[in-house]
Amino acid sequence: MEFLRILLSSICLLVVIDHWQGNAEPVGDKEALLDFVNKFPPSRPLNWDETSSMCANWTGVTCSEDESRVIAIRLPGVGFRGPIPPDTVSRLSALQTLSLRSNVITGRIPSDFSNLKNLTLLYLQFNNFSGPLPDFSVWKNLTIVNLSNNHFNGSIPDSLSNLTEIAGLNLANNSLSGEIPNLQLPRLQLLNLSNNNLHGSVPKSLQRFPDSSFFGNNISLGSSPVVPPVPPPVYGPSSRSKKHGRLSETALLGITIACGVLGLVAFVFLIFVCCSRRRGEDDDAFSGKLHKGDMSPEKAVSRNQDANNKLSFFEGCNYAFDLEDLLRASAEVLGKGTFGTAYKAILEDATTVVVKRLKEVAVGKKDFEQHMEIVGNLKHENVVELKAYYYSKDEKLMVYDYYSQGSVSSMLHGKRGEERVALDWDTRLKIALGAARGIARIHVENGGKLVHGNIKSSNIFLNAKQYGCVSDLGLASIMSSLALPISRAAGYRAPEVTDTRKAAQPSDVYSFGVVLLELLTGKSPIHTTGGDEIIHLVRWVHSVVREEWTAEVFDLELMRYPNIEEEMVEMLQIAMSCVVRMPDQRPKMSEVVKMIENVRQIDAETRPSSDNQAEQKLPQHDIDNSPSSSPSPLPKGSE
Ligand SMILES: *[C@@H]1O[C@H](CO)[C@@H](O)[C@H](O)[C@H]1NC(C)=O
Ligand SMILES: *[C@@H]1O[C@H](CO)[C@@H](O)[C@H](O)[C@H]1NC(C)=O
Ligand SMILES: *[C@@H]1O[C@H](CO)[C@@H](O)[C@H](O)[C@H]1NC(C)=O
Ligand SMILES: *[C@@H]1O[C@H](CO)[C@@H](O)[C@H](O)[C@H]1NC(C)=O
Ligand SMILES: *[C@@H]1O[C@H](CO)[C@@H](O)[C@H](O)[C@H]1NC(C)=O
Ligand SMILES: *[C@@H]1O[C@H](CO)[C@@H](O)[C@H](O)[C@H]1NC(C)=O
Ligand SMILES: *[C@@H]1O[C@H](CO)[C@@H](O)[C@H](O)[C@H]1NC(C)=O
Ligand SMILES: *[C@@H]1O[C@H](CO)[C@@H](O)[C@H](O)[C@H]1NC(C)=O
Ligand SMILES: *[C@@H]1O[C@H](CO)[C@@H](O)[C@H](O)[C@H]1NC(C)=O
Ligand SMILES: *[C@@H]1O[C@H](CO)[C@@H](O)[C@H](O)[C@H]1NC(C)=O
């Protein structure tokens, strides 16, 4: 199955949730779009079903917040061929973003695009557009214009000078001729006119750009630029001047750009991986407060691999982005985990995803892909969905939904203090039940052989119903075992894994038991007390429990809730049965689910919920809800 630059499909959770309540849809815009695809069918069919909700379900379509208008169309690489039919797209008069890049569109940019007065981002690169460039003066709000890699000819129009907001202009790889006009574009940060038929010299106003902006023309290039670009004042505090010098460095091939109009977004452009270290401030100056970049995943992927730049998406996702978008996104390091570094990336449409950059992958491409298919097709409300992945020789990336609340680990162990919201017992129960169900579901996958392999509280998140939801599954089997660090994960690792370095389903049960203990005690799996003494949570709980059966193990934060001690004790018993030393004496995950369900019927209160979650359509897992076996007694001789 060949993936194009982008694969689009139907639905995503979480991102679109807020837009689900049935609003009236912009009827005129819907008709315009249907008209557009009927006259201009892409070779890769879209899911634009007349009867479905355009704003919620249509691939590549974004509506305004109140769903009154369509404001963005992103259909890269769907196989549009030929000229854009007139009087279709142009009817979307509120359009702000138009991306039809990487298709085979021919002809001119339709003259009726002049109706799109609010157009801000225009991406038409990698098509077969030809003829002269349009009159730009009609799009006063244009911020990014990328018309590179087409067959535009004629000269560069003076009307570009009307684009007072423009921050990025890429006209490279066309057939433009004539001299470069003296464009006055104070906010322009990225310019590329390379590989055209331009001649003459670089006008004064553009001499701040590097020679590489003008390569491949008959243009006399003077010395390297003297004056670096001035950053647009609206995007950041002026005190950022220290970065100006960096931008002019020839070593710096990545350039950050931003468009702030409508509080939109920031973009990071990077052409080659530059060895020079860029700091968060680089992004910052442009993007304002949106994010604090530290290290972006674009560093992760070398542009040299452009030929194979494909993200593989899974069914059931209407994310419309590809690797380039990802590279351009602003990113922030979320944490360095067992198998690599996780980044939070904010895309051009404000979608937020988590990008995990794997290190030490031990298997080849085929095995990796096979494994990703198993993981990616596992859909369950208690399993964090893998949205996409990327594999190349040097880089392996995985893309997940982003959970703004953070992980259970940060909820439990994040700074305890006045501001901290204590996790109440009901929430902890739901976390435990959700995570247990998620793991149980994982354990039936792949003929009952799939192993999570890295269960810990920092891999558990809260889904929209506040139940636990497990992430990062199945990586253990494709990572080289050397990647398993000794330190922090150790507190979760079953004794047999320490010896064999091979995770199995019983070791998942053990790790889950440690998570339960964490929820009950509020303590980290490995922590120190006053001195340097290292305490293993499992051993500690054992010792306390053995000495005297007291409430001493429980998290003090839980003590304020009345009448829960019995439930906590039951939960403690379940946890203890999971962390039994001998793997074959541990319960199966499906049994653990039943035990937890038995502690309290929490579902009853919440199941028939009327919330709007997309998850509701997801299949229930195979474990029935019937009350069953009572919690097992405390195991003996376990430690
Ligand atoms: C969106 O599509 C899903 C199936 O993909 C369907 O169940 C749902 O009803 C659709 N939503 C709307 C609002 O049309
Ligand atoms: C353009 O954007 C502005 C500000 O968001 C909005 O008030 C106006 O209605 C938009 N124009 C059209 C034609 O939608
Ligand atoms: C376009 O620019 C005008 C003037 O700056 C502004 O009022 C309007 O909101 C902008 N529209 C959009 C969609 O940004
Ligand atoms: C698009 O441009 C390429 C390169 O010039 C050319 O080979 C191809 O035939 C063109 N395709 C169409 C559909 O015009
Ligand atoms: C642009 O290309 C077209 C053919 O594609 C040609 O007819 C026209 O003369 C060219 N214009 C210029 C200015 O070269
Ligand atoms: C801006 O657009 C107007 C209308 O097209 C045009 O007359 C004017 O010359 C343009 N300004 C510049 C500086 O190009
Ligand atoms: C335009 O597209 C090219 C090719 O995809 C890309 O390298 C460049 O970063 C883009 N430039 C802008 C200003 O968007
Ligand atoms: C221009 O085309 C060349 C060769 O086709 C390609 O390597 C380069 O990335 C393109 N430049 C841009 C800015 O897209
Ligand atoms: C390059 O431009 C100069 C004048 O700017 C002209 O004399 C020369 O013939 C041009 N060379 C080519 C190869 O077009
Ligand atoms: C412009 O594009 C050319 C051709 O792809 C490339 O070599 C050059 O580095 C680019 N310059 C800038 C400033 O992006």
PDB file of N, CA and C in Angstrom, residues 434-511:
ATOM      1  N   GLY A 434      -9.630   2.161  34.106  1.00  0.00           N
ATOM      2  CA  GLY A 434      -9.383   2.446  32.698  1.00  0.00           C
ATOM      3  C   GLY A 434      -8.084   1.818  32.226  1.00  0.00           C
ATOM      4  N   ALA A 435      -7.032   2.035  33.002  1.00  0.00           N
ATOM      5  CA  ALA A 435      -5.734   1.497  32.595  1.00  0.00           C
ATOM      6  C   ALA A 435      -5.793  -0.026  32.534  1.00  0.00           C
ATOM      7  N   ALA A 436      -6.458  -0.628  33.505  1.00  0.00           N
ATOM      8  CA  ALA A 436      -6.564  -2.091  33.513  1.00  0.00           C
ATOM      9  C   ALA A 436      -7.283  -2.580  32.260  1.00  0.00           C
ATOM     10  N   ARG A 437      -8.360  -1.889  31.915  1.00  0.00           N
ATOM     11  CA  ARG A 437      -9.091  -2.297  30.705  1.00  0.00           C
ATOM     12  C   ARG A 437      -8.244  -2.121  29.457  1.00  0.00           C
ATOM     13  N   GLY A 438      -7.516  -1.030  29.432  1.00  0.00           N
ATOM     14  CA  GLY A 438      -6.656  -0.800  28.276  1.00  0.00           C
ATOM     15  C   GLY A 438      -5.627  -1.910  28.127  1.00  0.00           C
ATOM     16  N   ILE A 439      -5.007  -2.259  29.232  1.00  0.00           N
ATOM     17  CA  ILE A 439      -3.979  -3.300  29.169  1.00  0.00           C
ATOM     18  C   ILE A 439      -4.603  -4.653  28.823  1.00  0.00           C
ATOM     19  N   ALA A 440      -5.770  -4.908  29.402  1.00  0.00           N
ATOM     20  CA  ALA A 440      -6.444  -6.169  29.084  1.00  0.00           C
ATOM     21  C   ALA A 440      -6.746  -6.240  27.588  1.00  0.00           C
ATOM     22  N   ARG A 441      -7.144  -5.119  27.042  1.00  0.00           N
ATOM     23  CA  ARG A 441      -7.424  -5.087  25.615  1.00  0.00           C
ATOM     24  C   ARG A 441      -6.152  -5.356  24.801  1.00  0.00           C
ATOM     25  N   ILE A 442      -5.073  -4.746  25.230  1.00  0.00           N
ATOM     26  CA  ILE A 442      -3.801  -4.972  24.542  1.00  0.00           C
ATOM     27  C   ILE A 442      -3.441  -6.458  24.581  1.00  0.00           C
ATOM     28  N   HIS A 443      -3.729  -7.081  25.703  1.00  0.00           N
ATOM     29  CA  HIS A 443      -3.333  -8.477  25.875  1.00  0.00           C
ATOM     30  C   HIS A 443      -4.123  -9.462  25.020  1.00  0.00           C
ATOM     31  N   VAL A 444      -5.244  -9.049  24.469  1.00  0.00           N
ATOM     32  CA  VAL A 444      -5.946  -9.969  23.561  1.00  0.00           C
ATOM     33  C   VAL A 444      -5.502  -9.751  22.110  1.00  0.00           C
ATOM     34  N   GLU A 445      -4.753  -8.688  21.892  1.00  0.00           N
ATOM     35  CA  GLU A 445      -4.367  -8.357  20.515  1.00  0.00           C
ATOM     36  C   GLU A 445      -3.287  -9.319  20.002  1.00  0.00           C
ATOM     37  N   ASN A 446      -3.181  -9.384  18.701  1.00  0.00           N
ATOM     38  CA  ASN A 446      -2.158 -10.204  18.060  1.00  0.00           C
ATOM     39  C   ASN A 446      -2.221 -11.645  18.558  1.00  0.00           C
ATOM     40  N   GLY A 447      -3.434 -12.175  18.521  1.00  0.00           N
ATOM     41  CA  GLY A 447      -3.619 -13.552  18.965  1.00  0.00           C
ATOM     42  C   GLY A 447      -3.295 -13.744  20.441  1.00  0.00           C
ATOM     43  N   GLY A 448      -3.543 -12.700  21.231  1.00  0.00           N
ATOM     44  CA  GLY A 448      -3.298 -12.810  22.665  1.00  0.00           C
ATOM     45  C   GLY A 448      -1.828 -12.757  23.032  1.00  0.00           C
ATOM     46  N   LYS A 449      -1.014 -12.227  22.115  1.00  0.00           N
ATOM     47  CA  LYS A 449       0.424 -12.243  22.378  1.00  0.00           C
ATOM     48  C   LYS A 449       1.022 -10.861  22.615  1.00  0.00           C
ATOM     49  N   LEU A 450       0.230  -9.820  22.349  1.00  0.00           N
ATOM     50  CA  LEU A 450       0.817  -8.479  22.441  1.00  0.00           C
ATOM     51  C   LEU A 450       1.116  -8.114  23.896  1.00  0.00           C
ATOM     52  N   VAL A 451       2.265  -7.524  24.080  1.00  0.00           N
ATOM     53  CA  VAL A 451       2.707  -7.132  25.405  1.00  0.00           C
ATOM     54  C   VAL A 451       2.893  -5.619  25.398  1.00  0.00           C
ATOM     55  N   HIS A 452       2.493  -4.993  26.470  1.00  0.00           N
ATOM     56  CA  HIS A 452       2.734  -3.555  26.527  1.00  0.00           C
ATOM     57  C   HIS A 452       4.217  -3.288  26.772  1.00  0.00           C
ATOM     58  N   GLY A 453       4.716  -3.839  27.842  1.00  0.00           N
ATOM     59  CA  GLY A 453       6.157  -3.803  28.046  1.00  0.00           C
ATOM     60  C   GLY A 453       6.721  -2.577  28.728  1.00  0.00           C
ATOM     61  N   ASN A 454       5.914  -1.566  28.922  1.00  0.00           N
ATOM     62  CA  ASN A 454       6.476  -0.367  29.563  1.00  0.00           C
ATOM     63  C   ASN A 454       5.392   0.370  30.345  1.00  0.00           C
ATOM     64  N   ILE A 455       4.711  -0.363  31.203  1.00  0.00           N
ATOM     65  CA  ILE A 455       3.629   0.249  31.969  1.00  0.00           C
ATOM     66  C   ILE A 455       4.199   0.988  33.158  1.00  0.00           C
ATOM     67  N   LYS A 456       3.848   2.243  33.220  1.00  0.00           N
ATOM     68  CA  LYS A 456       4.250   3.068  34.354  1.00  0.00           C
ATOM     69  C   LYS A 456       3.332   4.271  34.370  1.00  0.00           C
ATOM     70  N   SER A 457       3.319   4.971  35.472  1.00  0.00           N
ATOM     71  CA  SER A 457       2.313   6.029  35.609  1.00  0.00           C
ATOM     72  C   SER A 457       2.554   7.164  34.620  1.00  0.00           C
ATOM     73  N   SER A 458       3.777   7.317  34.147  1.00  0.00           N
ATOM     74  CA  SER A 458       3.991   8.396  33.177  1.00  0.00           C
ATOM     75  C   SER A 458       3.537   7.996  31.785  1.00  0.00           C
ATOM     76  N   ASN A 459       3.114   6.757  31.629  1.00  0.00           N
ATOM     77  CA  ASN A 459       2.528   6.333  30.362  1.00  0.00           C
ATOM     78  C   ASN A 459       1.021   6.188  30.455  1.00  0.00           C
ATOM     79  N   ILE A 460       0.440   6.681  31.523  1.00  0.00           N
ATOM     80  CA  ILE A 460      -1.010   6.596  31.668  1.00  0.00           C
ATOM     81  C   ILE A 460      -1.574   8.016  31.701  1.00  0.00           C
ATOM     82  N   PHE A 461      -2.616   8.220  30.904  1.00  0.00           N
ATOM     83  CA  PHE A 461      -3.220   9.543  30.799  1.00  0.00           C
ATOM     84  C   PHE A 461      -4.702   9.425  31.111  1.00  0.00           C
ATOM     85  N   LEU A 462      -5.351  10.535  31.209  1.00  0.00           N
ATOM     86  CA  LEU A 462      -6.792  10.515  31.445  1.00  0.00           C
ATOM     87  C   LEU A 462      -7.513  10.767  30.135  1.00  0.00           C
ATOM     88  N   ASN A 463      -8.444   9.900  29.794  1.00  0.00           N
ATOM     89  CA  ASN A 463      -9.215  10.158  28.588  1.00  0.00           C
ATOM     90  C   ASN A 463     -10.330  11.146  28.914  1.00  0.00           C
ATOM     91  N   ALA A 464     -11.155  11.417  27.910  1.00  0.00           N
ATOM     92  CA  ALA A 464     -12.134  12.477  28.084  1.00  0.00           C
ATOM     93  C   ALA A 464     -13.110  12.185  29.219  1.00  0.00           C
ATOM     94  N   LYS A 465     -13.282  10.923  29.554  1.00  0.00           N
ATOM     95  CA  LYS A 465     -14.183  10.597  30.661  1.00  0.00           C
ATOM     96  C   LYS A 465     -13.429  10.458  31.973  1.00  0.00           C
ATOM     97  N   GLN A 466     -12.197  10.828  31.949  1.00  0.00           N
ATOM     98  CA  GLN A 466     -11.365  10.801  33.150  1.00  0.00           C
ATOM     99  C   GLN A 466     -11.001   9.384  33.587  1.00  0.00           C
ATOM    100  N   TYR A 467     -11.067   8.460  32.676  1.00  0.00           N
ATOM    101  CA  TYR A 467     -10.576   7.121  32.963  1.00  0.00           C
ATOM    102  C   TYR A 467      -9.123   7.017  32.474  1.00  0.00           C
ATOM    103  N   GLY A 468      -8.425   6.097  33.059  1.00  0.00           N
ATOM    104  CA  GLY A 468      -7.044   5.891  32.635  1.00  0.00           C
ATOM    105  C   GLY A 468      -6.974   5.405  31.192  1.00  0.00           C
ATOM    106  N   CYS A 469      -5.886   5.699  30.555  1.00  0.00           N
ATOM    107  CA  CYS A 469      -5.724   5.442  29.136  1.00  0.00           C
ATOM    108  C   CYS A 469      -4.230   5.197  28.932  1.00  0.00           C
ATOM    109  N   VAL A 470      -3.844   4.030  28.445  1.00  0.00           N
ATOM    110  CA  VAL A 470      -2.416   3.708  28.426  1.00  0.00           C
ATOM    111  C   VAL A 470      -1.764   4.033  27.093  1.00  0.00           C
ATOM    112  N   SER A 471      -0.550   4.455  27.173  1.00  0.00           N
ATOM    113  CA  SER A 471       0.192   4.879  25.998  1.00  0.00           C
ATOM    114  C   SER A 471       1.461   4.050  25.843  1.00  0.00           C
ATOM    115  N   ASP A 472       2.117   4.222  24.688  1.00  0.00           N
ATOM    116  CA  ASP A 472       3.461   3.690  24.524  1.00  0.00           C
ATOM    117  C   ASP A 472       3.530   2.176  24.434  1.00  0.00           C
ATOM    118  N   LEU A 473       2.441   1.569  23.997  1.00  0.00           N
ATOM    119  CA  LEU A 473       2.413   0.121  24.085  1.00  0.00           C
ATOM    120  C   LEU A 473       3.295  -0.544  23.044  1.00  0.00           C
ATOM    121  N   GLY A 474       3.708  -1.700  23.384  1.00  0.00           N
ATOM    122  CA  GLY A 474       4.330  -2.569  22.400  1.00  0.00           C
ATOM    123  C   GLY A 474       5.701  -2.159  21.922  1.00  0.00           C
ATOM    124  N   LEU A 475       6.259  -1.129  22.520  1.00  0.00           N
ATOM    125  CA  LEU A 475       7.562  -0.719  22.017  1.00  0.00           C
ATOM    126  C   LEU A 475       8.662  -1.653  22.482  1.00  0.00           C
ATOM    127  N   ALA A 476       8.431  -2.253  23.638  1.00  0.00           N
ATOM    128  CA  ALA A 476       9.488  -3.081  24.221  1.00  0.00           C
ATOM    129  C   ALA A 476       9.983  -4.126  23.231  1.00  0.00           C
ATOM    130  N   SER A 477       9.056  -4.657  22.443  1.00  0.00           N
ATOM    131  CA  SER A 477       9.458  -5.768  21.592  1.00  0.00           C
ATOM    132  C   SER A 477      10.256  -5.327  20.368  1.00  0.00           C
ATOM    133  N   ILE A 478      10.211  -4.038  20.035  1.00  0.00           N
ATOM    134  CA  ILE A 478      10.976  -3.622  18.859  1.00  0.00           C
ATOM    135  C   ILE A 478      12.205  -2.817  19.231  1.00  0.00           C
ATOM    136  N   MET A 479      12.349  -2.538  20.508  1.00  0.00           N
ATOM    137  CA  MET A 479      13.507  -1.765  20.920  1.00  0.00           C
ATOM    138  C   MET A 479      14.597  -2.722  21.365  1.00  0.00           C
ATOM    139  N   SER A 480      15.813  -2.264  21.174  1.00  0.00           N
ATOM    140  CA  SER A 480      16.888  -3.118  21.650  1.00  0.00           C
ATOM    141  C   SER A 480      16.873  -3.072  23.167  1.00  0.00           C
ATOM    142  N   SER A 481      17.118  -4.199  23.760  1.00  0.00           N
ATOM    143  CA  SER A 481      16.917  -4.296  25.204  1.00  0.00           C
ATOM    144  C   SER A 481      17.908  -3.415  25.949  1.00  0.00           C
ATOM    145  N   LEU A 482      18.962  -3.042  25.259  1.00  0.00           N
ATOM    146  CA  LEU A 482      19.917  -2.157  25.908  1.00  0.00           C
ATOM    147  C   LEU A 482      19.269  -0.837  26.301  1.00  0.00           C
ATOM    148  N   ALA A 483      18.193  -0.527  25.566  1.00  0.00           N
ATOM    149  CA  ALA A 483      17.559   0.751  25.813  1.00  0.00           C
ATOM    150  C   ALA A 483      16.900   0.804  27.187  1.00  0.00           C
ATOM    151  N   LEU A 484      16.659  -0.338  27.756  1.00  0.00           N
ATOM    152  CA  LEU A 484      16.014  -0.342  29.067  1.00  0.00           C
ATOM    153  C   LEU A 484      16.973   0.229  30.104  1.00  0.00           C
ATOM    154  N   PRO A 485      16.646   1.362  30.632  1.00  0.00           N
ATOM    155  CA  PRO A 485      17.551   1.950  31.599  1.00  0.00           C
ATOM    156  C   PRO A 485      17.410   1.265  32.958  1.00  0.00           C
ATOM    157  N   ILE A 486      18.431   1.380  33.709  1.00  0.00           N
ATOM    158  CA  ILE A 486      18.418   0.719  34.994  1.00  0.00           C
ATOM    159  C   ILE A 486      17.554   1.497  35.987  1.00  0.00           C
ATOM    160  N   SER A 487      17.583   2.783  35.835  1.00  0.00           N
ATOM    161  CA  SER A 487      17.094   3.621  36.915  1.00  0.00           C
ATOM    162  C   SER A 487      15.587   3.617  37.128  1.00  0.00           C
ATOM    163  N   ARG A 488      14.896   4.538  36.481  1.00  0.00           N
ATOM    164  CA  ARG A 488      13.555   4.802  36.937  1.00  0.00           C
ATOM    165  C   ARG A 488      12.553   3.718  36.599  1.00  0.00           C
ATOM    166  N   ALA A 489      12.692   3.162  35.400  1.00  0.00           N
ATOM    167  CA  ALA A 489      11.744   2.130  35.022  1.00  0.00           C
ATOM    168  C   ALA A 489      11.881   0.920  35.935  1.00  0.00           C
ATOM    169  N   ALA A 490      13.017   0.847  36.591  1.00  0.00           N
ATOM    170  CA  ALA A 490      13.287  -0.329  37.397  1.00  0.00           C
ATOM    171  C   ALA A 490      12.214  -0.574  38.456  1.00  0.00           C
ATOM    172  N   GLY A 491      11.680   0.460  39.006  1.00  0.00           N
ATOM    173  CA  GLY A 491      10.669   0.304  40.039  1.00  0.00           C
ATOM    174  C   GLY A 491       9.428  -0.414  39.552  1.00  0.00           C
ATOM    175  N   TYR A 492       9.236  -0.430  38.250  1.00  0.00           N
ATOM    176  CA  TYR A 492       8.057  -1.075  37.688  1.00  0.00           C
ATOM    177  C   TYR A 492       8.361  -2.463  37.162  1.00  0.00           C
ATOM    178  N   ARG A 493       9.617  -2.784  37.091  1.00  0.00           N
ATOM    179  CA  ARG A 493       9.973  -3.974  36.350  1.00  0.00           C
ATOM    180  C   ARG A 493       9.854  -5.227  37.200  1.00  0.00           C
ATOM    181  N   ALA A 494       9.190  -6.185  36.632  1.00  0.00           N
ATOM    182  CA  ALA A 494       9.019  -7.454  37.350  1.00  0.00           C
ATOM    183  C   ALA A 494      10.375  -8.120  37.529  1.00  0.00           C
ATOM    184  N   PRO A 495      10.537  -8.879  38.608  1.00  0.00           N
ATOM    185  CA  PRO A 495      11.837  -9.498  38.877  1.00  0.00           C
ATOM    186  C   PRO A 495      12.350 -10.319  37.698  1.00  0.00           C
ATOM    187  N   GLU A 496      11.467 -11.058  37.046  1.00  0.00           N
ATOM    188  CA  GLU A 496      11.945 -11.922  35.972  1.00  0.00           C
ATOM    189  C   GLU A 496      12.443 -11.105  34.779  1.00  0.00           C
ATOM    190  N   VAL A 497      11.918  -9.889  34.611  1.00  0.00           N
ATOM    191  CA  VAL A 497      12.365  -9.070  33.485  1.00  0.00           C
ATOM    192  C   VAL A 497      13.779  -8.562  33.729  1.00  0.00           C
ATOM    193  N   THR A 498      14.057  -8.270  34.977  1.00  0.00           N
ATOM    194  CA  THR A 498      15.408  -7.837  35.314  1.00  0.00           C
ATOM    195  C   THR A 498      16.417  -8.907  34.923  1.00  0.00           C
ATOM    196  N   ASP A 499      16.030 -10.141  35.064  1.00  0.00           N
ATOM    197  CA  ASP A 499      16.937 -11.224  34.699  1.00  0.00           C
ATOM    198  C   ASP A 499      16.970 -11.465  33.199  1.00  0.00           C
ATOM    199  N   THR A 500      15.798 -11.674  32.629  1.00  0.00           N
ATOM    200  CA  THR A 500      15.756 -12.110  31.238  1.00  0.00           C
ATOM    201  C   THR A 500      15.731 -10.944  30.254  1.00  0.00           C
ATOM    202  N   ARG A 501      15.370  -9.752  30.762  1.00  0.00           N
ATOM    203  CA  ARG A 501      15.218  -8.592  29.906  1.00  0.00           C
ATOM    204  C   ARG A 501      14.127  -8.810  28.873  1.00  0.00           C
ATOM    205  N   LYS A 502      13.208  -9.666  29.170  1.00  0.00           N
ATOM    206  CA  LYS A 502      12.156  -9.920  28.202  1.00  0.00           C
ATOM    207  C   LYS A 502      10.804  -9.708  28.871  1.00  0.00           C
ATOM    208  N   ALA A 503      10.059  -8.742  28.377  1.00  0.00           N
ATOM    209  CA  ALA A 503       8.757  -8.461  28.964  1.00  0.00           C
ATOM    210  C   ALA A 503       7.734  -9.459  28.441  1.00  0.00           C
ATOM    211  N   ALA A 504       6.772  -9.786  29.297  1.00  0.00           N
ATOM    212  CA  ALA A 504       5.696 -10.677  28.895  1.00  0.00           C
ATOM    213  C   ALA A 504       4.432 -10.165  29.571  1.00  0.00           C
ATOM    214  N   GLN A 505       3.331 -10.824  29.277  1.00  0.00           N
ATOM    215  CA  GLN A 505       2.087 -10.322  29.857  1.00  0.00           C
ATOM    216  C   GLN A 505       2.098 -10.339  31.385  1.00  0.00           C
ATOM    217  N   PRO A 506       2.604 -11.379  32.020  1.00  0.00           N
ATOM    218  CA  PRO A 506       2.650 -11.331  33.482  1.00  0.00           C
ATOM    219  C   PRO A 506       3.508 -10.174  34.014  1.00  0.00           C
ATOM    220  N   SER A 507       4.514  -9.798  33.260  1.00  0.00           N
ATOM    221  CA  SER A 507       5.305  -8.671  33.758  1.00  0.00           C
ATOM    222  C   SER A 507       4.547  -7.355  33.593  1.00  0.00           C
ATOM    223  N   ASP A 508       3.663  -7.292  32.599  1.00  0.00           N
ATOM    224  CA  ASP A 508       2.755  -6.137  32.508  1.00  0.00           C
ATOM    225  C   ASP A 508       1.879  -6.069  33.752  1.00  0.00           C
ATOM    226  N   VAL A 509       1.398  -7.243  34.183  1.00  0.00           N
ATOM    227  CA  VAL A 509       0.536  -7.287  35.361  1.00  0.00           C
ATOM    228  C   VAL A 509       1.300  -6.772  36.582  1.00  0.00           C
ATOM    229  N   TYR A 510       2.540  -7.183  36.687  1.00  0.00           N
ATOM    230  CA  TYR A 510       3.371  -6.716  37.791  1.00  0.00           C
ATOM    231  C   TYR A 510       3.499  -5.190  37.753  1.00  0.00           C
ATOM    232  N   SER A 511       3.866  -4.677  36.587  1.00  0.00           N
ATOM    233  CA  SER A 511       4.037  -3.227  36.469  1.00  0.00           C
ATOM    234  C   SER A 511       2.742  -2.491  36.799  1.00  0.00           C
TER     235      SER A 511
END
